XYZ file of C-alpha atoms in Angstrom:
678
model
C 77.887 95.983 85.460
C 76.631 92.732 87.498
C 78.921 92.022 90.463
C 79.230 88.391 89.253
C 80.176 89.731 85.710
C 83.201 92.444 86.925
C 84.566 89.843 89.130
C 84.977 87.615 86.053
C 86.476 90.172 84.386
C 89.519 90.673 87.063
C 92.699 89.174 86.856
C 95.235 89.381 89.590
C 98.669 88.268 88.592
C 102.284 88.137 89.603
C 105.401 88.726 86.979
C 107.498 86.333 88.679
C 111.420 85.477 87.946
C 115.426 85.606 88.241
C 116.763 88.720 88.624
C 117.804 90.009 85.369
C 114.894 87.576 83.004
C 113.282 90.697 82.296
C 110.009 91.080 84.620
C 110.297 94.652 84.454
C 110.644 94.949 80.759
C 107.873 92.959 80.166
C 105.889 94.873 82.616
C 106.900 97.973 80.970
C 105.795 96.978 77.675
C 102.204 95.875 79.381
C 101.391 99.317 80.694
C 102.468 101.008 77.267
C 100.468 98.473 75.208
C 97.499 98.910 77.665
C 97.618 102.420 77.360
C 98.311 103.195 81.021
C 101.675 105.041 80.058
C 102.594 107.067 76.805
C 106.451 106.023 76.952
C 108.615 103.055 77.509
C 110.392 103.031 80.814
C 113.745 101.132 80.234
C 115.397 99.362 83.245
C 118.485 99.978 81.943
C 118.207 104.171 81.733
C 116.719 104.135 85.440
C 113.248 105.243 83.801
C 111.195 102.446 84.602
C 107.720 103.200 85.962
C 107.674 99.914 88.516
C 110.964 100.554 89.659
C 110.167 104.034 91.281
C 112.186 103.785 94.564
C 115.381 106.174 94.297
C 117.508 102.715 95.285
C 115.928 100.674 92.384
C 116.598 102.934 89.796
C 120.161 103.295 90.949
C 120.637 99.390 91.216
C 118.537 98.668 88.208
C 116.773 95.845 90.193
C 113.345 95.335 91.523
C 113.310 95.559 95.482
C 109.849 95.979 96.314
C 106.540 94.478 94.669
C 105.254 97.478 93.013
C 101.451 97.025 92.481
C 99.647 98.542 89.284
C 96.171 97.899 87.266
C 95.606 98.051 83.560
C 92.983 97.160 81.203
C 93.452 94.864 77.962
C 89.972 94.190 76.148
C 87.722 94.506 78.643
C 89.694 92.819 81.526
C 91.096 94.655 84.525
C 94.437 93.233 85.529
C 95.899 94.158 88.471
C 99.700 93.388 87.925
C 102.117 92.711 91.016
C 106.079 93.096 89.601
C 108.086 91.407 92.052
C 111.667 91.460 92.944
C 114.267 88.430 91.691
C 117.033 88.829 93.938
C 117.177 86.248 96.558
C 117.242 88.603 99.365
C 113.919 89.702 98.848
C 112.356 86.592 98.831
C 109.783 87.736 101.476
C 108.469 90.220 98.819
C 107.693 87.139 96.592
C 106.241 85.339 98.726
C 103.563 87.816 100.326
C 102.643 88.817 96.998
C 101.899 85.045 95.259
C 99.908 84.719 98.674
C 97.247 87.224 97.542
C 97.651 86.035 93.946
C 95.223 84.294 91.817
C 97.837 83.696 88.894
C 101.134 84.245 88.052
C 103.390 84.838 84.412
C 107.199 83.383 84.962
C 109.674 84.609 82.829
C 112.632 83.239 81.962
C 115.673 84.410 79.641
C 115.903 82.127 76.496
C 119.549 82.344 76.938
C 120.299 81.655 80.890
C 116.880 79.008 81.023
C 116.112 78.211 84.348
C 117.809 79.962 86.775
C 118.047 79.325 90.595
C 116.033 82.234 91.577
C 113.573 81.125 89.378
C 113.397 77.884 90.503
C 112.734 79.226 94.133
C 109.555 81.551 93.143
C 108.174 79.054 90.579
C 107.875 76.463 93.724
C 106.815 79.227 96.276
C 104.053 79.575 93.595
C 103.318 76.059 93.728
C 103.283 75.712 97.163
C 100.206 78.415 96.987
C 98.744 76.132 94.206
C 98.936 79.594 92.000
C 97.837 79.013 88.174
C 100.758 79.670 85.872
C 101.994 80.555 82.219
C 105.534 81.183 80.900
C 107.348 83.660 78.896
C 110.352 82.821 77.505
C 112.014 86.355 76.999
C 114.865 87.288 75.199
C 114.365 85.360 71.940
C 117.019 88.420 70.085
C 120.218 87.064 72.707
C 123.180 85.516 71.425
C 122.509 81.961 72.496
C 118.634 82.310 72.886
C 117.251 78.623 72.547
C 114.045 78.471 72.944
C 113.361 74.503 72.913
C 116.038 73.922 75.811
C 114.504 76.680 77.604
C 111.127 74.502 77.494
C 112.880 71.346 78.300
C 114.609 72.832 81.042
C 111.079 74.062 82.577
C 110.104 70.348 81.963
C 112.746 69.046 83.497
C 113.956 71.197 86.368
C 110.198 72.644 87.146
C 108.496 69.445 86.438
C 106.037 71.299 84.425
C 103.726 69.958 81.642
C 104.706 72.418 78.430
C 101.799 73.923 76.845
C 103.488 75.330 73.954
C 101.319 78.036 72.450
C 103.713 79.898 70.319
C 106.943 79.089 68.414
C 109.769 81.442 67.733
C 110.168 82.414 63.890
C 114.240 82.880 63.922
C 116.051 83.750 67.346
C 119.349 86.053 68.301
C 119.805 88.784 65.507
C 117.361 86.903 63.349
C 114.500 86.728 65.483
C 111.545 88.445 63.760
C 108.343 87.161 65.520
C 106.131 84.123 66.409
C 104.057 81.817 65.189
C 100.360 81.644 66.904
C 99.749 77.832 66.913
C 96.252 78.537 67.811
C 95.753 80.672 64.660
C 98.198 78.901 62.437
C 99.495 82.350 61.460
C 102.684 84.304 61.601
C 102.492 87.343 63.802
C 104.836 90.229 63.061
C 105.348 93.488 65.127
C 106.272 97.029 63.430
C 109.217 98.471 64.694
C 108.270 101.937 63.963
C 105.398 101.279 66.268
C 107.673 100.150 69.020
C 105.677 97.125 68.443
C 101.937 98.681 68.917
C 101.187 97.349 65.747
C 101.275 93.903 64.252
C 100.037 91.916 61.540
C 98.963 88.304 61.213
C 100.565 87.128 58.191
C 100.752 83.528 56.535
C 103.245 80.846 58.399
C 106.668 81.285 56.101
C 107.157 77.908 53.949
C 110.175 76.850 55.367
C 108.603 76.992 58.610
C 105.505 75.322 57.885
C 106.616 71.401 58.837
C 108.042 72.866 62.298
C 104.699 74.619 62.787
C 102.525 71.673 62.215
C 104.651 69.258 64.423
C 104.217 72.182 67.149
C 100.720 72.716 66.822
C 100.437 68.290 66.781
C 102.402 68.552 69.941
C 100.003 71.388 71.469
C 97.035 69.117 70.693
C 98.295 65.798 72.236
C 99.351 67.677 75.471
C 95.573 69.047 76.017
C 94.381 65.558 74.688
C 96.169 63.949 77.662
C 94.578 66.433 80.181
C 91.146 67.487 78.780
C 88.552 64.550 77.508
C 86.572 67.030 75.096
C 89.701 67.191 73.390
C 90.984 63.957 73.358
C 87.775 62.686 71.593
C 87.886 65.083 68.746
C 91.421 64.619 68.403
C 91.439 60.837 68.212
C 88.907 60.896 65.791
C 90.884 63.209 63.275
C 88.227 65.949 63.601
C 88.733 69.687 63.246
C 89.385 71.518 66.558
C 88.223 75.147 66.606
C 90.399 77.979 68.202
C 87.488 78.613 70.583
C 87.714 75.518 71.947
C 91.346 75.036 71.884
C 91.399 78.257 74.193
C 88.858 76.631 76.716
C 90.768 73.500 77.104
C 93.997 75.708 77.578
C 92.370 77.428 80.436
C 90.723 74.486 82.071
C 94.145 72.604 82.246
C 95.901 75.901 83.314
C 93.613 76.766 86.483
C 93.512 72.912 87.179
C 97.810 73.118 87.281
C 97.297 70.570 84.743
C 99.641 72.779 81.983
C 101.551 75.726 81.793
C 100.947 77.675 78.863
C 104.178 78.877 77.059
C 104.999 82.026 74.943
C 107.938 83.550 73.834
C 109.069 87.035 72.387
C 111.713 89.779 73.192
C 110.084 92.086 75.524
C 113.361 94.934 74.504
C 112.269 94.596 70.694
C 108.663 94.624 71.705
C 107.989 91.592 70.148
C 105.505 88.906 71.460
C 104.058 91.037 74.357
C 100.295 91.065 73.339
C 99.979 87.459 72.638
C 100.933 87.182 76.705
C 98.159 89.924 77.740
C 95.903 88.162 75.626
C 96.640 84.876 77.360
C 96.558 86.455 80.859
C 92.630 87.028 80.273
C 92.021 83.901 78.186
C 93.984 81.241 80.474
C 94.624 82.717 84.089
C 91.812 82.580 86.412
C 89.783 85.302 87.582
C 88.802 85.364 91.413
C 85.853 83.800 90.524
C 87.621 80.832 89.093
C 89.635 80.071 92.548
C 87.998 77.760 95.468
C 86.221 80.002 98.264
C 89.112 81.480 100.681
C 88.731 79.293 103.956
C 89.504 81.123 107.291
C 88.958 79.777 110.865
C 85.986 81.678 112.913
C 87.773 83.094 116.175
C 84.490 82.945 117.971
C 83.770 79.510 117.312
C 87.268 77.902 116.254
C 85.343 76.182 113.179
C 86.554 76.677 109.415
C 84.220 78.737 107.181
C 84.497 79.936 103.688
C 83.965 83.527 102.149
C 83.073 83.200 98.454
C 84.190 86.141 95.988
C 81.320 88.080 96.374
C 80.362 91.654 96.950
C 77.086 91.099 99.186
C 78.645 88.684 101.393
C 80.943 89.681 104.689
C 84.273 91.320 104.287
C 87.259 89.034 104.472
C 90.501 90.906 103.404
C 94.118 90.209 104.169
C 96.887 92.920 104.794
C 99.804 91.668 102.561
C 102.278 94.498 102.565
C 103.107 97.415 104.518
C 104.482 100.632 103.009
C 105.713 104.116 104.525
C 104.602 106.893 102.382
C 105.934 110.447 103.070
C 105.860 109.340 107.070
C 102.474 108.149 106.614
C 101.516 104.450 106.573
C 99.771 102.692 103.311
C 98.652 98.918 103.815
C 98.149 96.828 100.570
C 95.141 94.401 100.980
C 93.698 92.070 98.878
C 89.818 91.493 99.344
C 88.569 87.932 99.374
C 84.781 88.818 99.694
C 82.420 91.516 100.928
C 83.200 95.253 99.936
C 84.978 97.556 101.668
C 84.177 101.517 101.471
C 86.116 104.446 102.677
C 85.548 105.747 106.083
C 84.177 102.393 106.760
C 85.350 100.860 110.495
C 87.057 97.328 109.972
C 87.927 94.516 112.446
C 91.471 93.419 112.710
C 91.110 89.578 113.647
C 94.397 89.090 114.494
C 95.056 92.254 116.587
C 91.784 92.224 117.942
C 91.285 95.986 117.267
C 88.632 98.302 115.528
C 90.426 99.828 112.592
C 89.234 103.153 110.125
C 89.972 102.550 106.611
C 90.053 106.639 105.961
C 90.901 106.211 102.165
C 91.042 103.819 99.317
C 93.434 104.105 96.813
C 93.781 102.075 93.264
C 97.813 101.783 92.730
C 99.916 102.440 89.348
C 103.467 101.576 90.818
C 104.139 104.934 93.728
C 101.100 107.270 91.542
C 97.353 106.498 92.701
C 93.781 107.291 92.352
C 91.210 107.590 95.108
C 87.914 105.558 95.094
C 85.120 105.103 97.047
C 84.752 101.782 97.536
C 86.954 98.517 96.476
C 84.878 94.814 95.831
C 85.553 91.163 95.879
C 88.706 89.814 94.378
C 90.558 93.725 94.288
C 94.046 94.779 95.474
C 94.368 98.261 96.659
C 96.308 100.268 99.334
C 94.222 101.584 102.431
C 95.524 104.577 104.333
C 94.329 105.343 108.037
C 95.048 101.361 109.489
C 97.076 102.178 112.480
C 97.584 98.780 114.140
C 97.689 96.470 110.713
C 100.686 94.629 109.876
C 101.570 92.044 107.016
C 99.393 88.895 107.138
C 96.556 90.642 109.027
C 93.099 89.589 108.625
C 90.562 92.375 108.083
C 87.249 91.459 108.301
C 83.581 92.301 108.997
C 83.484 92.853 113.241
C 80.071 90.974 113.297
C 81.261 87.902 111.285
C 84.936 87.201 112.117
C 87.246 85.172 110.480
C 91.313 84.403 110.495
C 92.716 83.900 107.286
C 96.088 82.190 106.706
C 99.059 84.213 108.217
C 101.988 85.105 106.124
C 105.117 82.875 106.718
C 107.824 85.017 107.495
C 111.346 84.268 107.019
C 114.413 83.883 109.788
C 116.921 86.544 109.245
C 120.434 85.043 108.704
C 122.939 88.241 109.080
C 123.146 91.034 111.144
C 125.235 94.456 111.283
C 125.502 96.799 114.108
C 124.518 100.453 113.204
C 124.724 103.715 115.020
C 124.022 107.194 114.814
C 126.759 109.728 113.415
C 126.140 112.192 115.803
C 124.610 111.520 119.309
C 121.536 113.900 118.504
C 120.344 111.347 115.951
C 119.485 108.205 118.204
C 115.745 109.152 118.334
C 115.631 109.987 114.873
C 117.125 106.813 113.925
C 115.162 104.454 116.326
C 111.612 105.373 114.574
C 113.103 105.439 111.309
C 113.874 101.935 112.025
C 110.689 100.906 113.603
C 109.023 102.077 110.232
C 111.380 100.075 107.981
C 110.780 96.542 110.148
C 106.948 97.403 110.126
C 107.100 97.155 106.151
C 109.858 94.400 105.690
C 108.839 91.457 108.112
C 112.271 89.831 107.522
C 113.979 93.102 108.639
C 114.377 92.760 112.539
C 115.660 95.763 114.991
C 117.388 94.454 118.383
C 119.222 96.400 120.951
C 121.710 94.974 122.908
C 122.144 96.045 126.358
C 125.301 94.495 127.181
C 127.363 96.584 124.223
C 124.669 99.473 123.436
C 124.727 98.961 119.982
C 121.753 98.656 117.707
C 121.682 95.331 115.722
C 119.311 95.218 112.279
C 119.188 91.741 110.929
C 117.896 90.832 107.483
C 118.282 88.140 104.694
C 121.643 88.867 102.913
C 124.079 91.807 102.399
C 122.119 93.469 99.466
C 118.839 93.710 101.948
C 121.147 95.489 105.001
C 122.659 97.471 102.109
C 119.456 98.713 100.616
C 117.925 99.304 104.172
C 120.881 101.631 105.293
C 120.751 103.381 102.573
C 116.890 103.993 102.759
C 117.643 105.355 106.392
C 119.759 108.267 105.172
C 117.917 108.900 101.847
C 114.555 109.017 103.275
C 114.796 109.440 106.378
C 117.781 111.353 106.458
C 118.788 109.403 109.343
C 122.805 108.947 108.298
C 124.341 105.742 110.352
C 127.900 104.088 110.811
C 127.398 100.059 109.793
C 129.347 97.707 111.559
C 131.177 94.549 110.136
C 128.187 91.643 108.995
C 127.432 89.455 112.009
C 126.167 85.734 111.492
C 123.130 85.385 113.329
C 123.925 81.775 114.776
C 121.756 79.323 116.789
C 122.274 77.018 119.496
C 121.141 73.161 120.248
C 121.960 70.242 122.489
C 123.508 67.180 121.698
C 122.528 64.899 124.463
C 119.602 63.931 127.126
C 119.610 65.915 130.215
C 117.420 66.077 133.231
C 117.408 69.246 135.948
C 115.212 69.988 138.582
C 114.743 73.258 140.728
C 112.673 74.755 143.672
C 112.251 78.163 143.736
C 111.335 79.196 147.365
C 111.279 83.018 147.847
C 109.921 86.492 149.620
C 108.880 88.795 146.951
C 106.590 91.681 148.361
C 105.981 90.247 151.988
C 104.723 86.935 150.397
C 106.439 83.703 149.902
C 106.444 82.413 146.577
C 107.431 78.834 146.046
C 107.267 76.006 143.483
C 109.478 73.049 141.969
C 109.688 71.696 138.662
C 111.417 68.816 136.737
C 112.531 69.050 133.127
C 114.382 66.801 130.777
C 116.012 68.030 127.184
C 116.784 65.801 124.073
C 118.115 66.819 120.825
C 115.227 66.782 117.902
C 116.066 65.865 114.327
C 117.718 68.795 112.476
C 115.327 71.280 110.873
C 112.202 69.871 112.893
C 111.964 72.864 115.558
C 111.467 73.080 119.118
C 108.722 71.173 121.000
C 107.763 71.707 124.606
C 105.381 68.804 126.015
C 103.994 67.782 129.403
C 103.643 64.087 130.851
C 102.142 65.582 134.115
C 98.726 64.528 134.734
C 96.420 67.670 134.456
C 95.011 66.836 138.306
C 98.616 67.852 139.844
C 98.127 71.582 139.348
C 95.310 74.048 138.959
C 93.930 75.278 135.877
C 96.124 77.916 134.006
C 99.422 76.677 135.516
C 100.578 74.164 133.047
C 99.900 76.529 129.679
C 101.912 79.227 132.089
C 105.139 76.817 132.345
C 105.053 75.683 128.912
C 104.797 79.334 127.569
C 108.114 79.832 130.210
C 109.618 77.194 129.106
C 109.034 78.224 124.876
C 110.528 81.396 126.029
C 113.776 79.986 127.506
C 114.421 78.415 124.618
C 114.656 82.169 122.767
C 117.858 82.625 124.412
C 120.596 79.445 124.883
C 123.037 79.044 127.723
C 126.770 79.369 125.156
C 126.189 82.980 123.851
C 122.467 83.665 124.432
C 121.600 82.761 120.835
C 118.231 81.403 120.135
C 117.960 77.188 120.539
C 116.684 75.794 117.781
C 115.737 71.771 117.316
C 115.368 70.851 120.686
C 112.790 68.488 122.783
C 111.807 69.890 126.093
C 109.450 67.731 128.497
C 108.101 68.776 131.724
C 108.439 65.653 134.082
C 107.503 66.690 137.038
C 105.857 69.648 139.291
C 105.493 70.631 142.689
C 102.625 73.020 143.595
C 102.086 74.225 147.361
C 98.708 75.488 148.022
C 98.426 79.348 148.637
C 102.381 79.739 148.146
C 102.825 78.524 144.348
C 102.420 81.565 141.964
C 103.110 82.655 138.372
C 106.356 84.409 139.746
C 107.614 81.288 140.975
C 106.809 78.748 138.432
C 108.050 80.960 135.462
C 111.614 81.362 137.605
C 111.688 77.860 138.699
C 111.157 76.666 134.740
C 113.697 79.380 133.421
C 116.860 78.019 135.689
C 115.371 74.009 135.543
C 115.740 74.562 131.319
C 118.785 76.077 131.754
C 120.735 73.692 134.052
C 119.527 70.901 131.754
C 120.600 72.381 128.551
C 124.222 72.895 130.322
C 124.462 69.417 130.853
C 122.992 68.378 127.691
C 126.149 69.179 125.350
C 125.150 72.365 123.896
C 126.789 73.176 120.639
C 126.559 76.663 118.533
C 125.404 76.437 115.133
C 126.040 78.352 112.049
C 123.742 79.389 108.925
C 124.965 77.165 105.680
C 123.982 78.769 102.379
C 123.319 76.894 99.233
C 125.159 78.840 96.287
C 124.945 78.227 92.507
C 127.713 79.473 91.110
C 127.440 80.035 87.187
C 130.491 79.872 85.491
C 132.306 79.545 82.060
C 134.217 76.379 82.161
C 138.130 77.747 82.133
C 137.411 79.359 84.951
C 135.861 76.398 86.921
C 139.268 75.415 88.656
C 139.760 78.874 90.357
C 135.977 78.917 91.502
C 136.011 75.233 93.055
C 139.285 76.119 94.950
C 137.900 79.268 96.563
C 134.711 77.544 97.361
C 136.959 74.799 99.304
C 138.796 77.698 100.991
C 136.341 78.861 102.480
C 135.240 75.095 103.990
C 132.396 74.745 101.536
C 131.746 71.507 99.698
C 130.842 71.394 96.036
C 127.711 69.260 95.997
C 127.612 68.540 92.126
C 128.467 70.674 88.615
C 125.942 70.388 85.966
C 126.742 71.812 82.683
C 123.674 74.841 82.003
C 124.154 75.578 78.100
C 127.415 77.481 77.528
C 128.136 77.689 81.113
C 128.616 75.517 83.992
C 126.535 75.263 87.349
C 128.693 74.745 89.956
C 126.249 73.974 93.128
C 127.813 74.011 96.790
C 126.977 74.612 100.359
C 129.508 76.598 102.372
C 128.811 78.695 105.789
C 127.690 81.877 105.793
C 130.247 83.360 107.877
C 132.984 82.761 105.075
C 130.751 84.367 102.097
C 130.783 87.663 102.986
C 132.253 89.686 100.150
C 131.946 87.041 97.876
C 130.558 88.980 94.945
C 133.904 90.645 94.335
C 136.046 87.524 95.047
C 133.926 85.802 92.111
C 134.190 88.807 89.470
C 137.844 88.894 90.304
C 138.260 85.322 89.828
C 136.351 84.742 86.778
C 137.271 88.350 85.239
C 133.469 89.793 85.861
C 132.011 86.874 83.894
C 130.817 84.465 86.851
C 127.300 84.744 88.477
C 126.122 83.507 91.563
C 122.871 82.739 93.788
C 122.452 82.197 97.515
C 119.665 81.191 99.617
C 119.764 79.809 103.319
C 120.024 76.003 103.501
C 119.975 74.750 107.271
C 121.877 74.928 109.990
C 125.122 72.662 111.047
C 127.546 72.942 114.146
C 130.414 75.558 113.870
C 133.455 74.068 112.302
């Protein structure tokens, strides 16, 4: 197969959604119908192929993004099944960064839930073309039209409905394909492998005609070729509809929408057809851009095998103690045994083995080309977000942003002999997960681990025991605070000391002032570059940036602080790096102490879905936690209470919510902003 032709047949897609919308169930059906598995694995039985970690099977949720490859109608589909729980947002973020298209799964009962909103907007920020599957049409309270309206209202989607349901709840029979104008009915006896196209039931003909007309109208709005025929009242061929829908999807002008019930094996094959028909191949998306580290110029790499290599390491995983790096190849080829250049770490790496992944099973391949997602063994230095390229043609691709952890716990070995084993295990886990941070507190002698939420840390502690046989005792959760200043202050410092037989002298003046909340820190200089020899100004700015990493109240990092270097005193032959670093640290500390420093705590945005009769208790409980309710919206049969509350008061909230709503309330919580400690 010619290279260009091979690339046009690849689809790199992610399955994204809120927890419990049925992502993994849909993926299991896709694997079964494409012949990748010979038995359907169910999440509720702990048998799902893609949820292969013991932690996932026990909890019935996806924790890590599993990668798999299957073939449907001659197209090679690389699928990443991403987690839906907010604590694992980073897994979704790094997957979306390397995908060309996404399938959003929505529950026909729950509609657009908070976390599906988050991941959808993450996909928007990477300009990923998307299609949607409205799942669980067989469930009590299923409402296809209501979910489509929520997609439009809450996510700003231009809906292109490609099929509509026949019946709902226990009467859900199948779907009407609006392009072929046929009723698709699945055979329960073959677990949905066999299905047939029948005439549209008479009682649904009118609804089907109206829905088809709406589909053509939506396409006519975004596609001139369809517009012309539609206005002339001419017949529009299925092929023309498919081509127009593909263009609209890739150009982010519309989102093709399908429906079904993955659990009941209905509606999955049209989704597979649509992945190939409407979502882009690596050749359909713009060439990847990156900076040439030698010239500083922006360069492009086309998705071709015969151009220099450009690949992004987007995930690191420990596999039986060895490091496995997931890589998306954007251009060029990578061969097993080849040396590649890590442009971020400035180091040579050897791609010892290249593996095509199927969840945790794998197949060795000799080489991988543009557009492919593979796992590579042997990369010693590479971490999430590193660029791998050809040393003769270096390029730096945009890195993957990591999130700041908001919750910490202290861990210590159960026996004194386990300290080294635990340190090694924690180092491996933090290499896998950029949102998992490990620090050693010299003052207390404790090891502090930080992450995105209680579930995140709980999973990691269980993995320490299960995978590394390193049991730990866990302290109470601690909030990761921040510090800032409330007013402007200036301080000077002159450092003058004899070190190692020579005199080190330097003086400087800095001013600190508060920046707008959420703006981050800024360090700038107002001195004349002529006042200092080359290199010293950068050195002082670097020292001031480092100084902001620990505040003056309790040593927490400082945020939203603006620092200006006002004045420097340089003494020929006596001023040194050491002197300027020391003077910068002391002057910054003094200025911060004089600028009304305060402690900030992380505030969380909470969305609680609760039946009307428990609203009073839920709102009362949020108020008792120093939270404030921002709005209440009806969401189908339940009410959505949206509130902001300090993280320090939200520990154990899931248990409290269960008890005050008799198990009927659910909630999601994401970091919102920092506020002064009340």
